[in-house]
PDB file of N, CA and C and ligand atoms in Angstrom:
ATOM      1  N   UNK U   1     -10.050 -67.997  98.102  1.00  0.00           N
ATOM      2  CA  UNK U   1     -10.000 -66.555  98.358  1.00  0.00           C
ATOM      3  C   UNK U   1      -8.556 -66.063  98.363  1.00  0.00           C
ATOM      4  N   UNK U   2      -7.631 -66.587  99.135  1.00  0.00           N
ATOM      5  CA  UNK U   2      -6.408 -66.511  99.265  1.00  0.00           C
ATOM      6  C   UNK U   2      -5.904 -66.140  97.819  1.00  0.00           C
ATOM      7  N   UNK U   3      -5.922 -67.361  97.495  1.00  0.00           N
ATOM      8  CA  UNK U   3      -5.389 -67.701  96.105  1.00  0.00           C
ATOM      9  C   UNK U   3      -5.212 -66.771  95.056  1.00  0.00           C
ATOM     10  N   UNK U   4      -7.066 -66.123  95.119  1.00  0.00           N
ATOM     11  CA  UNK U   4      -7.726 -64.836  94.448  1.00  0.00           C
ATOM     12  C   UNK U   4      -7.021 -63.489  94.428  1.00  0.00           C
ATOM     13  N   UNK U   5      -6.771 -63.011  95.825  1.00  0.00           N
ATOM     14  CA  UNK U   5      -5.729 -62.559  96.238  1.00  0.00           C
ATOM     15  C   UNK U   5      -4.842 -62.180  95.630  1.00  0.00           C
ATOM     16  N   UNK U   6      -3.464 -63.106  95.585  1.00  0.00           N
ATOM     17  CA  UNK U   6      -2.311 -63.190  95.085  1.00  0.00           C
ATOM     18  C   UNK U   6      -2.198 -63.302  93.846  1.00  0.00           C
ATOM     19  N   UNK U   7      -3.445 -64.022  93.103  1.00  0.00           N
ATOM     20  CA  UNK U   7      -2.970 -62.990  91.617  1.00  0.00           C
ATOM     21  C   UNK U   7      -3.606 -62.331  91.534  1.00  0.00           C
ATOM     22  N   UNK U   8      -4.507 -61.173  92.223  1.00  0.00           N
ATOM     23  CA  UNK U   8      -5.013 -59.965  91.535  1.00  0.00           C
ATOM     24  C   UNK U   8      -3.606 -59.267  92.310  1.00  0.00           C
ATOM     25  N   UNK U   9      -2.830 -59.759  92.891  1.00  0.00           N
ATOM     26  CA  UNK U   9      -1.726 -58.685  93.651  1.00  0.00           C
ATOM     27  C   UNK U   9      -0.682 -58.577  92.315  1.00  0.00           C
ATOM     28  N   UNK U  10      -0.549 -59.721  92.271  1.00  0.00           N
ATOM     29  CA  UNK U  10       0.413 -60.481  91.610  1.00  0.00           C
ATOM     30  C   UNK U  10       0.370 -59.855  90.170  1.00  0.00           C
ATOM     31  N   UNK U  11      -0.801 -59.720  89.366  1.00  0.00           N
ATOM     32  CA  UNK U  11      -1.277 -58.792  87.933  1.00  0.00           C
ATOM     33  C   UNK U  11      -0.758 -57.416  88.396  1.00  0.00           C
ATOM     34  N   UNK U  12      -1.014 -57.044  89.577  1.00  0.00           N
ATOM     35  CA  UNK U  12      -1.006 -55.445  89.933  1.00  0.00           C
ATOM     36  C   UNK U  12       0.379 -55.032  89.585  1.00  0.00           C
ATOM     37  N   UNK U  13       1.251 -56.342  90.348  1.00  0.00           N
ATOM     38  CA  UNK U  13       2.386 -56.108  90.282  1.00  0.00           C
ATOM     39  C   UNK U  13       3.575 -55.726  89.210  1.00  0.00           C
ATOM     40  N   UNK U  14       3.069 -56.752  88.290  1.00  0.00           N
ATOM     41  CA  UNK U  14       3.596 -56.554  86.825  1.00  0.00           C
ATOM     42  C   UNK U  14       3.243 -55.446  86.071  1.00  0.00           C
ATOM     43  N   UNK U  15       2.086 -54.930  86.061  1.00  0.00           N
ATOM     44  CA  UNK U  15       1.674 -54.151  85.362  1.00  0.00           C
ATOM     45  C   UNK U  15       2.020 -52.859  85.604  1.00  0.00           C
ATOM     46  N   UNK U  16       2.348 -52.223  87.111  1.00  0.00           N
ATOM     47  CA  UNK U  16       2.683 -51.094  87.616  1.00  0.00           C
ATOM     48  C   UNK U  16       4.266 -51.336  88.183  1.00  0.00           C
ATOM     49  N   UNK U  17       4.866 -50.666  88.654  1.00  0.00           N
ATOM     50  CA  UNK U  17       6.568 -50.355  89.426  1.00  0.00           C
ATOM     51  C   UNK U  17       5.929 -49.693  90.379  1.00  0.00           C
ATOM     52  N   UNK U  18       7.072 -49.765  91.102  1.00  0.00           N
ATOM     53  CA  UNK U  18       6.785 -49.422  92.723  1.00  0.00           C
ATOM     54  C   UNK U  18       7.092 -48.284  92.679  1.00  0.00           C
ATOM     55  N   UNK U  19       7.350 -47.206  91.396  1.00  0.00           N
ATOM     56  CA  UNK U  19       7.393 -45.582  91.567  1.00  0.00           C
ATOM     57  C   UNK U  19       6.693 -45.025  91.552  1.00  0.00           C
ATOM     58  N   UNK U  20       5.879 -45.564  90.733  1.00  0.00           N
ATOM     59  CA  UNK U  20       4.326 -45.046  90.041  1.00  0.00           C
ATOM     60  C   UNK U  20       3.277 -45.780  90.390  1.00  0.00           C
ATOM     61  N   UNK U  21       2.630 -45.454  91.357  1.00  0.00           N
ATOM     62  CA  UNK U  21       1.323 -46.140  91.684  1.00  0.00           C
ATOM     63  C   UNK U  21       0.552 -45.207  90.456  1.00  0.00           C
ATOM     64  N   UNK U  22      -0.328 -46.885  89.762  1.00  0.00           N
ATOM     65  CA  UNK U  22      -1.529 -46.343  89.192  1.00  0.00           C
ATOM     66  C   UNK U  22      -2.512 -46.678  89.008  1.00  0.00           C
ATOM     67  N   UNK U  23      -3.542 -46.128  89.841  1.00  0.00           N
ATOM     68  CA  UNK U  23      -4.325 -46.898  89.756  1.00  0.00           C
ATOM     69  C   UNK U  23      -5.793 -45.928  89.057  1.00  0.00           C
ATOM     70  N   UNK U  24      -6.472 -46.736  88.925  1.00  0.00           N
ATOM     71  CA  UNK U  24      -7.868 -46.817  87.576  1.00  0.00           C
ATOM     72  C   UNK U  24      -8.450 -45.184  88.223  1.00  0.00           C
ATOM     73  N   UNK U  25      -8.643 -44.830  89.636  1.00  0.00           N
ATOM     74  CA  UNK U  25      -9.083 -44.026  90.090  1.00  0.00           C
ATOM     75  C   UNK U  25      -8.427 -42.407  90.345  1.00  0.00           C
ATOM     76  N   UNK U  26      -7.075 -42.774  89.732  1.00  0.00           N
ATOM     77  CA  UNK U  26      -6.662 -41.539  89.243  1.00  0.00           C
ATOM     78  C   UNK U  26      -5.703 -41.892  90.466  1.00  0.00           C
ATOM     79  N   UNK U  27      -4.935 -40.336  90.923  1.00  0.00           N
ATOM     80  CA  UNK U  27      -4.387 -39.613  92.186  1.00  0.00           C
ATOM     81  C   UNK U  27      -5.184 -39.564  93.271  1.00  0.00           C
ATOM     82  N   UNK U  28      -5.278 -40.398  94.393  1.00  0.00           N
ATOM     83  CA  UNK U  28      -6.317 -40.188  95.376  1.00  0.00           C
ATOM     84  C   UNK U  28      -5.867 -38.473  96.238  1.00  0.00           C
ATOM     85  N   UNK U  29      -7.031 -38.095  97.112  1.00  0.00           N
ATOM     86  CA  UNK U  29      -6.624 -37.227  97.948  1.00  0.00           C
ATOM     87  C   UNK U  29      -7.111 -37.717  99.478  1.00  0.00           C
ATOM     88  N   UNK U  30      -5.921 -37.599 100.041  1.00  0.00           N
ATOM     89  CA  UNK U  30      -5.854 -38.328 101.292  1.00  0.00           C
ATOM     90  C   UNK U  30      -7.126 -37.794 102.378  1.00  0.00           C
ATOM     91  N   UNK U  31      -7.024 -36.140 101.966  1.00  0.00           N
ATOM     92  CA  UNK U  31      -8.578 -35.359 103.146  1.00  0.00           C
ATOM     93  C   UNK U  31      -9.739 -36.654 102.770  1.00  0.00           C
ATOM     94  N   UNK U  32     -10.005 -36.363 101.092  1.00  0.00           N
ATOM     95  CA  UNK U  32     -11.232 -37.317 100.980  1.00  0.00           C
ATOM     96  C   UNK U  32     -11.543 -38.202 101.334  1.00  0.00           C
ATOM     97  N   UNK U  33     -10.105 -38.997 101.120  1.00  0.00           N
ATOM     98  CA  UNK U  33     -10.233 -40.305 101.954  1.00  0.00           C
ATOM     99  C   UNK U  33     -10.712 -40.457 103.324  1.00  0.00           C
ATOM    100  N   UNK U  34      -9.857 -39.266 104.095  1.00  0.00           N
ATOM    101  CA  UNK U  34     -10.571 -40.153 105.734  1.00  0.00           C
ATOM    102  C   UNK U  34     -11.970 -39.541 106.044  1.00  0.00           C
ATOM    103  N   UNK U  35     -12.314 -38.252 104.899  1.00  0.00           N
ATOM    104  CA  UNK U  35     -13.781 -38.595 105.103  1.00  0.00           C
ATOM    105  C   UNK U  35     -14.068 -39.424 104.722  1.00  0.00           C
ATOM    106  N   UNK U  36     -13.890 -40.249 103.789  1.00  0.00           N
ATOM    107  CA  UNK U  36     -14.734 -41.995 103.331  1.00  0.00           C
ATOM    108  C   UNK U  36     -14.554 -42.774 104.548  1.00  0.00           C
ATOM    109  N   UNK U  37     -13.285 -42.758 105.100  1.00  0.00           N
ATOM    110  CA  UNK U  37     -12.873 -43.730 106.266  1.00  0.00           C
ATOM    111  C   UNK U  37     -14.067 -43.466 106.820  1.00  0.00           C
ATOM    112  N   UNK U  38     -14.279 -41.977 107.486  1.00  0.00           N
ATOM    113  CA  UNK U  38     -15.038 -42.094 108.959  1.00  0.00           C
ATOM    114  C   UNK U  38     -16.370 -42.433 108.456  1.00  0.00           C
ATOM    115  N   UNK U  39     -16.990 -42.146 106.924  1.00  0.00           N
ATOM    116  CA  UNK U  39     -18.220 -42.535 106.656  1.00  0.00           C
ATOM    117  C   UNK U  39     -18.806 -44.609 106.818  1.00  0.00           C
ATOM    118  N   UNK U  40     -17.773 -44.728 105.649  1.00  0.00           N
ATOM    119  CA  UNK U  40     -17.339 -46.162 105.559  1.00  0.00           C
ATOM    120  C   UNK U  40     -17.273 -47.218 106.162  1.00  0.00           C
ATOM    121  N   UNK U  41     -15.919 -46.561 106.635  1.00  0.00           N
ATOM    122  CA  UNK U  41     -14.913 -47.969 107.128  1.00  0.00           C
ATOM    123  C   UNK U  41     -15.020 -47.799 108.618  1.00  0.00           C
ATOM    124  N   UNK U  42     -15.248 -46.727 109.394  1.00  0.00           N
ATOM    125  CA  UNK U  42     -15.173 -46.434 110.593  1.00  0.00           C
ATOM    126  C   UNK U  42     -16.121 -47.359 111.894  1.00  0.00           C
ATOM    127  N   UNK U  43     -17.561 -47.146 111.139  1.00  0.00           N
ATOM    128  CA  UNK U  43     -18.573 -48.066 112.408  1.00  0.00           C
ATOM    129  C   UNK U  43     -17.653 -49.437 112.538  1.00  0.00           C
ATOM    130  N   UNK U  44     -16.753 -50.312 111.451  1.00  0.00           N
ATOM    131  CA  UNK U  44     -16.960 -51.798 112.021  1.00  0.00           C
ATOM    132  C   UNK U  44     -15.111 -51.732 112.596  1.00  0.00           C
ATOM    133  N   UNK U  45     -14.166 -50.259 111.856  1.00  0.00           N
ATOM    134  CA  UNK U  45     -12.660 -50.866 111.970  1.00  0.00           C
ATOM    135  C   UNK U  45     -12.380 -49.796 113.138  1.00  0.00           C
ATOM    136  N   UNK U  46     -12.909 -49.147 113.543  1.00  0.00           N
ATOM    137  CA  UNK U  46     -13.099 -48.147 114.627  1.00  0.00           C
ATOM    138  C   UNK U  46     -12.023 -47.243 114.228  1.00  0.00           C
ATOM    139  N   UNK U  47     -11.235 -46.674 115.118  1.00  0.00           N
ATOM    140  CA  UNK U  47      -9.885 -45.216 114.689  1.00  0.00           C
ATOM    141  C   UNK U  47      -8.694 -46.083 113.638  1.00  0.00           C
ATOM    142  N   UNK U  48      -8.576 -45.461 112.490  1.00  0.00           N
ATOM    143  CA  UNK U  48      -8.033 -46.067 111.223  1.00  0.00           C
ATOM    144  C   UNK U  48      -6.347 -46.116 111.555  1.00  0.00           C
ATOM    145  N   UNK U  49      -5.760 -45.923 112.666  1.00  0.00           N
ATOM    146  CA  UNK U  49      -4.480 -46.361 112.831  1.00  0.00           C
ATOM    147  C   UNK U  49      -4.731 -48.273 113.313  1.00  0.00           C
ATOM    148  N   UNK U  50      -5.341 -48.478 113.767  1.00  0.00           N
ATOM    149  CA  UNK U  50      -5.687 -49.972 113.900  1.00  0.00           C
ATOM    150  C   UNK U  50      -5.433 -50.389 112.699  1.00  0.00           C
ATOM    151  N   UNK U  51      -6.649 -50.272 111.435  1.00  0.00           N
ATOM    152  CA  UNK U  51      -6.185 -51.131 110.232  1.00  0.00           C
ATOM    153  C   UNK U  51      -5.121 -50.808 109.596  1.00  0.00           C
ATOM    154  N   UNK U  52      -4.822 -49.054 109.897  1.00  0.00           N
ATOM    155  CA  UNK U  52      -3.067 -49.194 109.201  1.00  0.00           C
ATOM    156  C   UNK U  52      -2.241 -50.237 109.461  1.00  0.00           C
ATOM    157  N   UNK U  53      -1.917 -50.374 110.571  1.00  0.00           N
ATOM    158  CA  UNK U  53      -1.349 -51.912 110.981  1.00  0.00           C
ATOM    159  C   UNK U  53      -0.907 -52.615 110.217  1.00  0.00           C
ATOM    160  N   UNK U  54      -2.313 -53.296 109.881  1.00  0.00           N
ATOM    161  CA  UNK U  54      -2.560 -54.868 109.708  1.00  0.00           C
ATOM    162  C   UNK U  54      -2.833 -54.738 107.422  1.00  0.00           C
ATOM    163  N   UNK U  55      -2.277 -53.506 107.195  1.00  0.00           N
ATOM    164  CA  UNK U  55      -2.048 -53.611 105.648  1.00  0.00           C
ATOM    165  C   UNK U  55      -0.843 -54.365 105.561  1.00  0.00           C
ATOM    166  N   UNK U  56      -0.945 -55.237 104.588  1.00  0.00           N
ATOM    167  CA  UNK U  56       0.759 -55.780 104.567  1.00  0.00           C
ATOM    168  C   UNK U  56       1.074 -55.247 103.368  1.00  0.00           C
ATOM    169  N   UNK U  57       2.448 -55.068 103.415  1.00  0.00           N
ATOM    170  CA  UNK U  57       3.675 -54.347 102.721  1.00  0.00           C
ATOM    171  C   UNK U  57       4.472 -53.288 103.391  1.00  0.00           C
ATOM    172  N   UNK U  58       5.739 -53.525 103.006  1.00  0.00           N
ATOM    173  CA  UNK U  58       6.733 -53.135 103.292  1.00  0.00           C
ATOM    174  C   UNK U  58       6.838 -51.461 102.697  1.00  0.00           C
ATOM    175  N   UNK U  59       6.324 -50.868 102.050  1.00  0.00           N
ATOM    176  CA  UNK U  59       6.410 -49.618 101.826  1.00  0.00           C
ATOM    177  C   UNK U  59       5.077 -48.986 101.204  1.00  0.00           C
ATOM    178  N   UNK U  60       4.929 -48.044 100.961  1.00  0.00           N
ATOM    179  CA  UNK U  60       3.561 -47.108 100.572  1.00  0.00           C
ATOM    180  C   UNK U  60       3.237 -48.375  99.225  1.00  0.00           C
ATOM    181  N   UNK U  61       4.260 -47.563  98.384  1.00  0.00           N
ATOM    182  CA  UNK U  61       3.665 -48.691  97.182  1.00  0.00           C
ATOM    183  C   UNK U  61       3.112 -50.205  97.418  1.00  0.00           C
ATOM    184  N   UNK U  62       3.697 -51.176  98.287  1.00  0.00           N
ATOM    185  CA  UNK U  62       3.363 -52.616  98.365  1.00  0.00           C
ATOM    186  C   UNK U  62       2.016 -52.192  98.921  1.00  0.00           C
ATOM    187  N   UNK U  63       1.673 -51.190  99.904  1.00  0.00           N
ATOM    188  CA  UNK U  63       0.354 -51.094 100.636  1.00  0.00           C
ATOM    189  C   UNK U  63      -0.508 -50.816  99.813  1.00  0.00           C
ATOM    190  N   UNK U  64      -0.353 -49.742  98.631  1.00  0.00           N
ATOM    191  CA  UNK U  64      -1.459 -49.439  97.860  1.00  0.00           C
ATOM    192  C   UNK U  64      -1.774 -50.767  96.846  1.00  0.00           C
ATOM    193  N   UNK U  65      -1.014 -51.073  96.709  1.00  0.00           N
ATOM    194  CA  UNK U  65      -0.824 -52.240  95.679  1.00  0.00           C
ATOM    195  C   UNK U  65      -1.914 -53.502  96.151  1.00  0.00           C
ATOM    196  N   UNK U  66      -1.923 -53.877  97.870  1.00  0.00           N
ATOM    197  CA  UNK U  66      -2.588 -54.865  98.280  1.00  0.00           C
ATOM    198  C   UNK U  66      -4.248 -53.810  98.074  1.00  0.00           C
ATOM    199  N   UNK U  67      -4.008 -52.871  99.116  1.00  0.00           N
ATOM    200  CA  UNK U  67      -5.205 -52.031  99.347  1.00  0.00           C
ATOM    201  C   UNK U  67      -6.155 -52.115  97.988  1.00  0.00           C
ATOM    202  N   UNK U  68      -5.414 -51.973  96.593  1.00  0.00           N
ATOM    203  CA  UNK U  68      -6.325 -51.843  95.709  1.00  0.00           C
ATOM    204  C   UNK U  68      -6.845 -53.160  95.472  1.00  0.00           C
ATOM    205  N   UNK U  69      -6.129 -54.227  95.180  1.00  0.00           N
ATOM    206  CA  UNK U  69      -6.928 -55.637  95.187  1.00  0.00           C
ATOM    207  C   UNK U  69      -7.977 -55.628  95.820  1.00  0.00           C
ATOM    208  N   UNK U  70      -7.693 -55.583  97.706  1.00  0.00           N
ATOM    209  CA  UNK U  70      -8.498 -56.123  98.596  1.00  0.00           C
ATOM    210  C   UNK U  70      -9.912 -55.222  98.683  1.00  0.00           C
ATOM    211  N   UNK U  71      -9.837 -53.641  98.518  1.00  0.00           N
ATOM    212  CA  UNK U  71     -10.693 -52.902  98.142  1.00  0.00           C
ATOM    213  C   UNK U  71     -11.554 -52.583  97.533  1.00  0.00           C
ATOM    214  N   UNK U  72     -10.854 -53.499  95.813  1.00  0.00           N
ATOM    215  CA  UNK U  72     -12.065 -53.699  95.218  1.00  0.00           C
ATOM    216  C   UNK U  72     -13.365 -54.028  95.515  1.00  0.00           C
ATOM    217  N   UNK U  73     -13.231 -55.476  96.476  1.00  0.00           N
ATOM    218  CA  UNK U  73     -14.204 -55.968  96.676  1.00  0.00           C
ATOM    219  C   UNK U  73     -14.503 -56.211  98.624  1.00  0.00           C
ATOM    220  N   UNK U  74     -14.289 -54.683  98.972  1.00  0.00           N
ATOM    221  CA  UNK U  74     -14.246 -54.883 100.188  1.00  0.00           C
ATOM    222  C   UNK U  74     -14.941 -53.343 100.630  1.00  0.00           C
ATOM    223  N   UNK U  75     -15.846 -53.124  99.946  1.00  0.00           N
ATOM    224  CA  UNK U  75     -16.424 -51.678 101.048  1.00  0.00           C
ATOM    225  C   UNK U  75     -15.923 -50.336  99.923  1.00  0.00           C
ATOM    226  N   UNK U  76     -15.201 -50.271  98.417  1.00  0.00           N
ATOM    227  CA  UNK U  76     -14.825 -49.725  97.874  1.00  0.00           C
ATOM    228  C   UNK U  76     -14.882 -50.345  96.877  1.00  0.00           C
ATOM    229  N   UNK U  77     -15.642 -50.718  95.779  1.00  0.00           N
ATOM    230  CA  UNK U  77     -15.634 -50.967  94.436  1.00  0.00           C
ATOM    231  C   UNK U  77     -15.589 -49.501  94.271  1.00  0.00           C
ATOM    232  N   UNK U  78     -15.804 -48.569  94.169  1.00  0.00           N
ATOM    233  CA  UNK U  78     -15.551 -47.153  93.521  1.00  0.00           C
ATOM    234  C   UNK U  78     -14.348 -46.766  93.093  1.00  0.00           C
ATOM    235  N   UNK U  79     -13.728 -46.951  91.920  1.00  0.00           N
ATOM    236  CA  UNK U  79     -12.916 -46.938  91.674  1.00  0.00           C
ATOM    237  C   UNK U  79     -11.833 -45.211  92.685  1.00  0.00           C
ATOM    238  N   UNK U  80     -12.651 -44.633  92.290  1.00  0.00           N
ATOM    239  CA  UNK U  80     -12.116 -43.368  92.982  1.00  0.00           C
ATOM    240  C   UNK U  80     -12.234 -42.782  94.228  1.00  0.00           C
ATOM    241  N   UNK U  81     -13.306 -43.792  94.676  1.00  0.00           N
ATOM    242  CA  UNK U  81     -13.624 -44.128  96.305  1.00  0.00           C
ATOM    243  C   UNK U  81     -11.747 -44.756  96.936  1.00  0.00           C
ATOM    244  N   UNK U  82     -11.755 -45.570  96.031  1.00  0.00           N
ATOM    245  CA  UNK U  82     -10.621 -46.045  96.534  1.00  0.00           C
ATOM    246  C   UNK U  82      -9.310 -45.852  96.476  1.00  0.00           C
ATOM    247  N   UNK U  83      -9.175 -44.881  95.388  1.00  0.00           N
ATOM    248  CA  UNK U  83      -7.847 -44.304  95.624  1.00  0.00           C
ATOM    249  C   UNK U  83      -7.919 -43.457  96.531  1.00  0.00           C
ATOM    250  N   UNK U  84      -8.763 -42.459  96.897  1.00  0.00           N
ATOM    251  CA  UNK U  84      -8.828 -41.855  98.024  1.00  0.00           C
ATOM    252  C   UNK U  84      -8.853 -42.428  99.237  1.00  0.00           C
ATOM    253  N   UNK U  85      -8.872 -43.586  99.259  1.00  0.00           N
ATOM    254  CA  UNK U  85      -8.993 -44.345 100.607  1.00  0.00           C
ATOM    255  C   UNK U  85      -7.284 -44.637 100.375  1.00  0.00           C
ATOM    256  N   UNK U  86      -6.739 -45.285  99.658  1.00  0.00           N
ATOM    257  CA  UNK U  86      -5.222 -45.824  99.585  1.00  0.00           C
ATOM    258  C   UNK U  86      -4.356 -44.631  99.914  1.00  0.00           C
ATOM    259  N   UNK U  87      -5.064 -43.132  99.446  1.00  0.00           N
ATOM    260  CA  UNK U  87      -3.989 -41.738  99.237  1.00  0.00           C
ATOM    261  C   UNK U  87      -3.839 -41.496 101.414  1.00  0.00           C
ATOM    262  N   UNK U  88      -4.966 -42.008 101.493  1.00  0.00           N
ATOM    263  CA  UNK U  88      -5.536 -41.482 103.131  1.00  0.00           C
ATOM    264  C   UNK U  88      -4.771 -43.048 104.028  1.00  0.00           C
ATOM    265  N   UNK U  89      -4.764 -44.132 103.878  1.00  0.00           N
ATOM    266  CA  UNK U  89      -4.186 -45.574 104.425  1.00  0.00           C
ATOM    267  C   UNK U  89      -2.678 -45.993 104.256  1.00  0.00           C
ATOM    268  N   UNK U  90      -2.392 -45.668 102.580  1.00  0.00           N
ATOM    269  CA  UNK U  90      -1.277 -46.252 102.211  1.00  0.00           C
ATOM    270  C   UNK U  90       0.265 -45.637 102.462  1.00  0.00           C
ATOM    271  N   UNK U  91       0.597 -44.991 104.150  1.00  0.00           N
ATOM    272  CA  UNK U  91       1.862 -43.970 103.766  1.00  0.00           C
ATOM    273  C   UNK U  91       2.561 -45.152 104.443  1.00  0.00           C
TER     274      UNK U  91
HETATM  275  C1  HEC N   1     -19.506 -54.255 107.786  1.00  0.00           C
HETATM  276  C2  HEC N   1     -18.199 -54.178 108.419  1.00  0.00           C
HETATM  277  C3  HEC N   1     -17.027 -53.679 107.623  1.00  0.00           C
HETATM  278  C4  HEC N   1     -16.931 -52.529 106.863  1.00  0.00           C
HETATM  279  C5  HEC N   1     -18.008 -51.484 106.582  1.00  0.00           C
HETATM  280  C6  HEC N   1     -15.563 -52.477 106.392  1.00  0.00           C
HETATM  281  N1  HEC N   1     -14.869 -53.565 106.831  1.00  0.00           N
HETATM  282 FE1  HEC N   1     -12.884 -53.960 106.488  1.00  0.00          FE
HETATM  283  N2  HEC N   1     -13.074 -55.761 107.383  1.00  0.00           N
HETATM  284  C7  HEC N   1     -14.194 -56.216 108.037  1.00  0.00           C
HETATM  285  C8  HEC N   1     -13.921 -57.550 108.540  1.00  0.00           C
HETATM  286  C9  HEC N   1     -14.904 -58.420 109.341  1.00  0.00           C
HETATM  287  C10 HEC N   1     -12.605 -57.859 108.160  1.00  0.00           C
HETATM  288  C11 HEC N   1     -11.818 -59.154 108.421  1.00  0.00           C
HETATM  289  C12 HEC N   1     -12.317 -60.291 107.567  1.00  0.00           C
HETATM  290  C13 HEC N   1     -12.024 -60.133 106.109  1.00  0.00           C
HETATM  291  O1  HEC N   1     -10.849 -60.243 105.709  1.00  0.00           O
HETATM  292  O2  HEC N   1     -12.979 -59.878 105.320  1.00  0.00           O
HETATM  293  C14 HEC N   1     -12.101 -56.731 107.433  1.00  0.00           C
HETATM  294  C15 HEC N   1     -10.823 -56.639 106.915  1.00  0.00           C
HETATM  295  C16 HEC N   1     -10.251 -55.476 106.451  1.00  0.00           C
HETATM  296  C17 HEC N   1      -8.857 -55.307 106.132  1.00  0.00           C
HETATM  297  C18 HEC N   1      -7.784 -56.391 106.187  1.00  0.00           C
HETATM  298  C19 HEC N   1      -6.976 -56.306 107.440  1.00  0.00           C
HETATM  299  C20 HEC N   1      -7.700 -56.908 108.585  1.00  0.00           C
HETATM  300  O3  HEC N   1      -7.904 -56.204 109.588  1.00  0.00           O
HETATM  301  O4  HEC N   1      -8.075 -58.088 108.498  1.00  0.00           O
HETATM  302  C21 HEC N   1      -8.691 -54.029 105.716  1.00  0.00           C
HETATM  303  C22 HEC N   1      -7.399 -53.335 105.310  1.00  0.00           C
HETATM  304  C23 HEC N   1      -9.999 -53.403 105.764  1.00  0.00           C
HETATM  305  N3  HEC N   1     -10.918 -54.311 106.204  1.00  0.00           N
HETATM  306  C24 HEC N   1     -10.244 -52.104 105.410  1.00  0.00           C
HETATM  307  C25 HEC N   1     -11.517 -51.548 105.289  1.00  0.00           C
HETATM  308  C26 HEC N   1     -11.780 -50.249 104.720  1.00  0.00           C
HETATM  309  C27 HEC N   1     -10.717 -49.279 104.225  1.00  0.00           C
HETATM  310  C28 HEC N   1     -13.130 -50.084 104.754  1.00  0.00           C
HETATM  311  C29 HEC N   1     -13.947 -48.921 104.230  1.00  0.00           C
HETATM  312  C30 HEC N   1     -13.928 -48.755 102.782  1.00  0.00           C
HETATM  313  C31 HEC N   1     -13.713 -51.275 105.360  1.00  0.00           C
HETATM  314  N4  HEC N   1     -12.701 -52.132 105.663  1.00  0.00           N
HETATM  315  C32 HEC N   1     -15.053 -51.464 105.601  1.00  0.00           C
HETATM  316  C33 HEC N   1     -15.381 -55.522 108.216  1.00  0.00           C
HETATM  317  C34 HEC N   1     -15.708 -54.329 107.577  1.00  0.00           C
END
């Protein structure tokens, strides 16, 4: 799993710069997002400053960058589900 991880981070990485997030789902909008949060993600991660936390990276970009890997396959395969979740998680 780990492993899995680090190169879907690792592909992300090369393929995009840390100026330009881009991801498949366009420009997220952050409102939408934390309505997805509170629909979503909310019953099991409770008030979404908790999982802000525990995203690793050092700046917006490294966060969206993990967020989209781990998202894929975590409660957001929607591609545009999930940029709106990264526009609303990743500052
Ligand atoms: C059914 C419960 C459940 C739902 C719904 C859920 N999660 Fe999680 N989430 C977990 C569990 C359990 C973990 C820790 C284990 C793992 O890594 O899978 C986790 C891990 C995470 C992590 C990694 C950081 C950490 O705390 O370990 C992030 C970020 C995250 N979830 C975000 C989200 C977002 C955003 C949504 C909504 C799209 C969401 N989750 C929906 C249960 C859930």
């Amino acid at each position: 799993m780990r492993v899995l991880f680090f190169a879907a981070t690792l592909t992300l990485a090369v393929t995009s710069n840390a100026e330009s997030q881009e991801l498949k789902g366009g420009p997220g909008d952050a409102a939408r997002g934390e309505q997805a949060y509170q629909t979503t993600c909310l019953r099991c991660h409770g008030p979404s400053q908790r999982i802000r936390s525990r995203i690793p990276g050092d700046t917006a970009a490294e966060k969206a960058r993990w967020l989209d890997a781990f998202l894929g396959r975590h409660y957001a395969e929607d591609d545009k589900l999930r940029a709106d979740l990264i526009a609303f998680l990743a500052q």
